[in-house]
Amino acid sequence: MIFSSINNNFVKLTITNMNKIVEAHFLAPNVKLFQIDAPKIAQKRRAGQFVMLRVNETGERIPLTIADSNTNDGTITIIVQGVGKTTKMLNLLNSGDYVHDLVGPLGKPSHIENYGTSVVIGGGVGTAIAYPIAKALKEEGNYVISIIGGRTKELVILEDEMKQFSDEVYPTTDDGSYGFHGFVTNKLRELIENGKKIDFVLAIGPIPMMSAVAEVTRPYNIKTVVSLNSIMVDGTGMCGGCRAIVGGKTVFVCVDGPEFDAHQVDFKVLDQRNRAYVSQEQKSLHNFECYLEQMYKRRKSEMEKELIK
Amino acid sequence: MRSYPPAEKLPMKERVKIPRHQIPSQNPNIRKGNFNEVNLGYTIELAQAEAQRCIMCANPPCVKGCPVNVKIPQFIDKVIEGNIAEAARIIKQDNALPAVCGRVCPQEEQCEIVCVLEKKFKPVAIGHLERFVADWERNNIGIQPPTINEKRNKRVAIIGGGPAGLSCAGDLIQMGYDVTVFEALHEIGGVLVYGIPEFRLPKEIVKAEVDALAKAGVVFEKNFVVGYTQTLDELLNEYDAAFIGTGAGLPYFMNIPGEELIGVYSANEFLTRVNLMRAYDFDHNDTPIIEIKNKVVAVIGGGNTALDAVRTSLRLGATRAMIIYRRSEAEMPARIEEIAHAKEEGVEFHFLSSPIEYIGNEQGWLKSTIIQKMELGEPDASGRRKPVPIPGATEEIPIDVAVIAVGNGSNPIISKTTPDLRTNKWGNILVDEETMATSKKGVFAGGDIVTGGATVILAMGAGRKAAKAIDEYLKNTDNF
């Protein structure tokens, strides 16, 4: 509650009739779902595509995959994990607030076909990105097995949604607090070793997870696709900042992807490039959190004064 | 209506004796530490004195040299008379963005190179005068709206809010059409806001010009990627004609080892982070750029973009900022003024050199580059002598940041999503050179998306040509 009143001071918004948040709630600690009014994007978007978004006038442009859309009310759904300043600031917004800029849908849609049996793997907030693809695969006639992982129980998200479009769902937790005890890769390996015939694997999550999935499926020659989370600026192929190496060649994740053959991706380069701004990100997050702290204290002392009166 | 007393109209013989007036600029040692504009602009006294140098040719070659044919002697005459508002009105009959063009046009290759004074003396400083007039108008009476013809009841979609699109929009709104500009980014101006730095073209000036177009009735739709948000065909259901001016938005890399290292940027990314996203002021803006302070920066290329990037890195605190260019200084495509400014600011130039590899550390950060030394051989297709590698002549230079400014290809988003739009093998949209009409009915194109990377004013010229052709086209469709 206090956060929501703080954000109005911090996030100076130019109110336009666009990009209104119509629904916002937390799915897990630090992981928030937003439904945003964006009729044109809702109309056009297909599974696997993303938007670029800027919270306020001085904000960074960040890519976020569209988790879902509703063409009836003209909204798109995005799911955001608060990691750095921009995502934490975004997660302070609530229904009725606005995001300053929203553009999309960008990137190539997922290639969807009936592979037979498809395993969809989501790690943490990666499940939000995997979800629309699981849905599309199911609608195309695949037998869909979902493995959705998290460090601990409360970080496993969208289980009910995944169940609607999956024939089997396996939640996994690193600490064993819920579902299968272990990594998503342990579960995947178990399925393969138990003789499950798997035709296609989609894995979306942290880089080490996607890289590990690629190594599990490589010896079995199972077609495996991952969605890359490079740092982007414009998202339309203009800057080349998101370049990655796939099959020894340079690709632009924003326009050539974001999905690529997992067995061809150079995960080491991807991981290194994603660390390019760690020191600036930490500085910016630190300043933001100090600011929030101050606002919180000021508000608290104001409220105490009110009470004394 | 005069704003200043008229200056004396000197006899022609006297005029040619006056030396060209330098534009006042910030001291190089100070300006390399800030992002404020380098040139400060003429005062009225300097402007009138410079204007008096024009000998008012009856058949002025400068007008023909200008890609949009600004009536140069006419506006200069008004400067002499002290009627700057009228001078502005004259310029704007032909040029929708004079404050921009006065700053970024390569006048030395266009209007000034053909100036009659050029042969024996120095040409009239047409660019500086144009800038003076536009700045005077904006600062003193506000940018005056154009007169709008009777409404035509036809709608035109302009795709891309850069120089080509803005000049096309400016002409069409004057002709009485309803005009909407679709821009992919969150700010209007294209290369004027993401590419050209603040110290050469303050964003405020672009904003004022865009605001003036908005006031005249142009509608701006930002955050709209034609091809993705809606296709061109979908737009054509609502619009009677379209102009594509999406620019050259696909950065070339050199396909040499190590380009994936952290610290290797395309010029587009480097400049977009600093200019559009204001990474130079990270305390107040959230977009980062790699720490440049006390670092060594190498910019690869010899054009205006390369110079913008290298001078930007000085302002971000680089201890050494160098240009690495494969030809010699004589072949550099950059504006002469920018090269001179860069030298004054202490930019190093490594000519006849081209990187062949980038070397990084364990964590993937750039540490050095290996340079191949070149010599000039036979002239190539561009007429310039082709650089040829000298066998075995290589050198390793330690650098922290490399910015690749070797040009742009055409961004394929529109052509890929519009099957009946014809392009050449480089992805440039094919047009009729006279009308800028594409292979698709009612669709016109101009600027870098047609020519490949060129200049702001050429793009504006193409935008105006297309506006005229769109007018013709829409007049003809009236009959059906």
Short mmCIF file of N, CA and C in Angstrom, two decimals, chain B residues 198-252:
data_model
loop_
_atom_site.label_atom_id
_atom_site.label_comp_id
_atom_site.label_asym_id
_atom_site.label_seq_id
_atom_site.Cartn_x
_atom_site.Cartn_y
_atom_site.Cartn_z
N GLU B 198 24.03 15.84 -29.29
CA GLU B 198 23.61 17.12 -28.72
C GLU B 198 24.59 18.27 -29.06
N PHE B 199 25.90 17.98 -29.04
CA PHE B 199 26.87 19.06 -29.25
C PHE B 199 26.91 19.53 -30.69
N ARG B 200 26.26 18.78 -31.58
CA ARG B 200 26.22 19.21 -32.97
C ARG B 200 24.81 19.65 -33.36
N LEU B 201 23.82 19.03 -32.74
CA LEU B 201 22.43 19.38 -33.03
C LEU B 201 21.62 19.20 -31.74
N PRO B 202 21.41 20.27 -30.99
CA PRO B 202 20.66 20.13 -29.74
C PRO B 202 19.25 19.57 -29.98
N LYS B 203 18.86 18.62 -29.14
CA LYS B 203 17.57 17.96 -29.31
C LYS B 203 16.40 18.95 -29.22
N GLU B 204 16.62 20.00 -28.45
CA GLU B 204 15.61 21.04 -28.29
C GLU B 204 15.19 21.62 -29.64
N ILE B 205 16.18 21.75 -30.53
CA ILE B 205 15.91 22.34 -31.84
C ILE B 205 15.04 21.40 -32.66
N VAL B 206 15.36 20.12 -32.61
CA VAL B 206 14.55 19.14 -33.34
C VAL B 206 13.13 19.16 -32.78
N LYS B 207 13.04 19.20 -31.46
CA LYS B 207 11.73 19.17 -30.82
C LYS B 207 10.90 20.39 -31.24
N ALA B 208 11.55 21.55 -31.30
CA ALA B 208 10.82 22.76 -31.70
C ALA B 208 10.31 22.63 -33.12
N GLU B 209 11.13 22.05 -34.01
CA GLU B 209 10.70 21.90 -35.40
C GLU B 209 9.54 20.89 -35.49
N VAL B 210 9.64 19.82 -34.70
CA VAL B 210 8.58 18.81 -34.72
C VAL B 210 7.29 19.40 -34.13
N ASP B 211 7.44 20.15 -33.04
CA ASP B 211 6.26 20.79 -32.44
C ASP B 211 5.56 21.72 -33.43
N ALA B 212 6.37 22.41 -34.23
CA ALA B 212 5.78 23.32 -35.22
C ALA B 212 4.97 22.54 -36.25
N LEU B 213 5.48 21.37 -36.65
CA LEU B 213 4.73 20.53 -37.60
C LEU B 213 3.44 20.04 -36.94
N ALA B 214 3.53 19.68 -35.66
CA ALA B 214 2.34 19.20 -34.95
C ALA B 214 1.30 20.32 -34.87
N LYS B 215 1.78 21.53 -34.62
CA LYS B 215 0.87 22.67 -34.54
C LYS B 215 0.20 22.92 -35.88
N ALA B 216 0.94 22.65 -36.95
CA ALA B 216 0.38 22.82 -38.28
C ALA B 216 -0.63 21.73 -38.63
N GLY B 217 -0.71 20.70 -37.78
CA GLY B 217 -1.73 19.67 -37.99
C GLY B 217 -1.22 18.27 -38.24
N VAL B 218 0.10 18.09 -38.31
CA VAL B 218 0.63 16.74 -38.53
C VAL B 218 0.40 15.91 -37.26
N VAL B 219 -0.14 14.71 -37.44
CA VAL B 219 -0.37 13.82 -36.30
C VAL B 219 0.83 12.89 -36.17
N PHE B 220 1.35 12.73 -34.97
CA PHE B 220 2.50 11.84 -34.74
C PHE B 220 2.08 10.64 -33.92
N GLU B 221 2.29 9.45 -34.47
CA GLU B 221 2.03 8.20 -33.75
C GLU B 221 3.38 7.58 -33.42
N LYS B 222 3.79 7.72 -32.15
CA LYS B 222 5.07 7.14 -31.75
C LYS B 222 4.87 5.67 -31.36
N ASN B 223 5.96 4.98 -31.10
CA ASN B 223 5.90 3.58 -30.66
C ASN B 223 5.04 2.73 -31.60
N PHE B 224 5.21 2.94 -32.87
CA PHE B 224 4.40 2.23 -33.87
C PHE B 224 5.36 1.71 -34.94
N VAL B 225 5.56 0.39 -34.99
CA VAL B 225 6.48 -0.18 -35.97
C VAL B 225 5.66 -0.70 -37.15
N VAL B 226 5.67 0.05 -38.24
CA VAL B 226 4.90 -0.41 -39.40
C VAL B 226 5.56 -1.70 -39.89
N GLY B 227 4.73 -2.70 -40.11
CA GLY B 227 5.24 -4.04 -40.42
C GLY B 227 4.91 -4.98 -39.27
N TYR B 228 5.08 -4.50 -38.05
CA TYR B 228 4.76 -5.31 -36.87
C TYR B 228 3.44 -4.87 -36.22
N THR B 229 3.36 -3.59 -35.84
CA THR B 229 2.15 -3.12 -35.14
C THR B 229 0.97 -3.18 -36.12
N GLN B 230 1.19 -2.68 -37.32
CA GLN B 230 0.27 -2.90 -38.43
C GLN B 230 1.11 -2.97 -39.69
N THR B 231 0.65 -3.74 -40.67
CA THR B 231 1.42 -3.81 -41.91
C THR B 231 1.09 -2.60 -42.78
N LEU B 232 1.94 -2.38 -43.77
CA LEU B 232 1.68 -1.30 -44.71
C LEU B 232 0.32 -1.49 -45.38
N ASP B 233 0.01 -2.73 -45.74
CA ASP B 233 -1.29 -2.98 -46.40
C ASP B 233 -2.46 -2.61 -45.48
N GLU B 234 -2.32 -2.91 -44.21
CA GLU B 234 -3.39 -2.53 -43.27
C GLU B 234 -3.53 -1.01 -43.19
N LEU B 235 -2.39 -0.31 -43.19
CA LEU B 235 -2.46 1.16 -43.15
C LEU B 235 -3.15 1.71 -44.39
N LEU B 236 -2.88 1.05 -45.53
CA LEU B 236 -3.45 1.56 -46.79
C LEU B 236 -4.98 1.40 -46.85
N ASN B 237 -5.54 0.60 -45.93
CA ASN B 237 -7.00 0.58 -45.83
C ASN B 237 -7.54 1.90 -45.30
N GLU B 238 -6.71 2.59 -44.54
CA GLU B 238 -7.17 3.84 -43.92
C GLU B 238 -6.57 5.09 -44.56
N TYR B 239 -5.50 4.90 -45.33
CA TYR B 239 -4.81 6.05 -45.93
C TYR B 239 -4.83 5.95 -47.45
N ASP B 240 -4.84 7.11 -48.11
CA ASP B 240 -4.92 7.12 -49.56
C ASP B 240 -3.56 6.97 -50.22
N ALA B 241 -2.52 7.29 -49.48
CA ALA B 241 -1.15 7.13 -50.01
C ALA B 241 -0.21 6.99 -48.83
N ALA B 242 1.01 6.50 -49.12
CA ALA B 242 1.99 6.35 -48.04
C ALA B 242 3.37 6.72 -48.54
N PHE B 243 4.18 7.24 -47.63
CA PHE B 243 5.58 7.52 -47.93
C PHE B 243 6.44 6.74 -46.94
N ILE B 244 7.40 5.98 -47.46
CA ILE B 244 8.30 5.21 -46.60
C ILE B 244 9.63 5.94 -46.48
N GLY B 245 9.95 6.34 -45.28
CA GLY B 245 11.25 7.00 -45.06
C GLY B 245 11.87 6.42 -43.80
N THR B 246 12.12 5.11 -43.85
CA THR B 246 12.52 4.41 -42.63
C THR B 246 14.03 4.42 -42.40
N GLY B 247 14.78 4.98 -43.35
CA GLY B 247 16.20 5.16 -43.09
C GLY B 247 17.01 3.88 -43.22
N ALA B 248 18.28 4.04 -42.88
CA ALA B 248 19.21 2.92 -43.03
C ALA B 248 19.47 2.31 -41.68
N GLY B 249 18.50 1.60 -41.17
CA GLY B 249 18.61 1.13 -39.79
C GLY B 249 19.03 -0.31 -39.65
N LEU B 250 20.18 -0.66 -40.17
CA LEU B 250 20.72 -2.01 -39.97
C LEU B 250 22.23 -1.89 -39.97
N PRO B 251 22.84 -1.86 -38.79
CA PRO B 251 24.27 -1.55 -38.73
C PRO B 251 25.13 -2.65 -39.34
N TYR B 252 26.11 -2.23 -40.15
CA TYR B 252 27.07 -3.20 -40.68
C TYR B 252 28.14 -3.48 -39.63
#
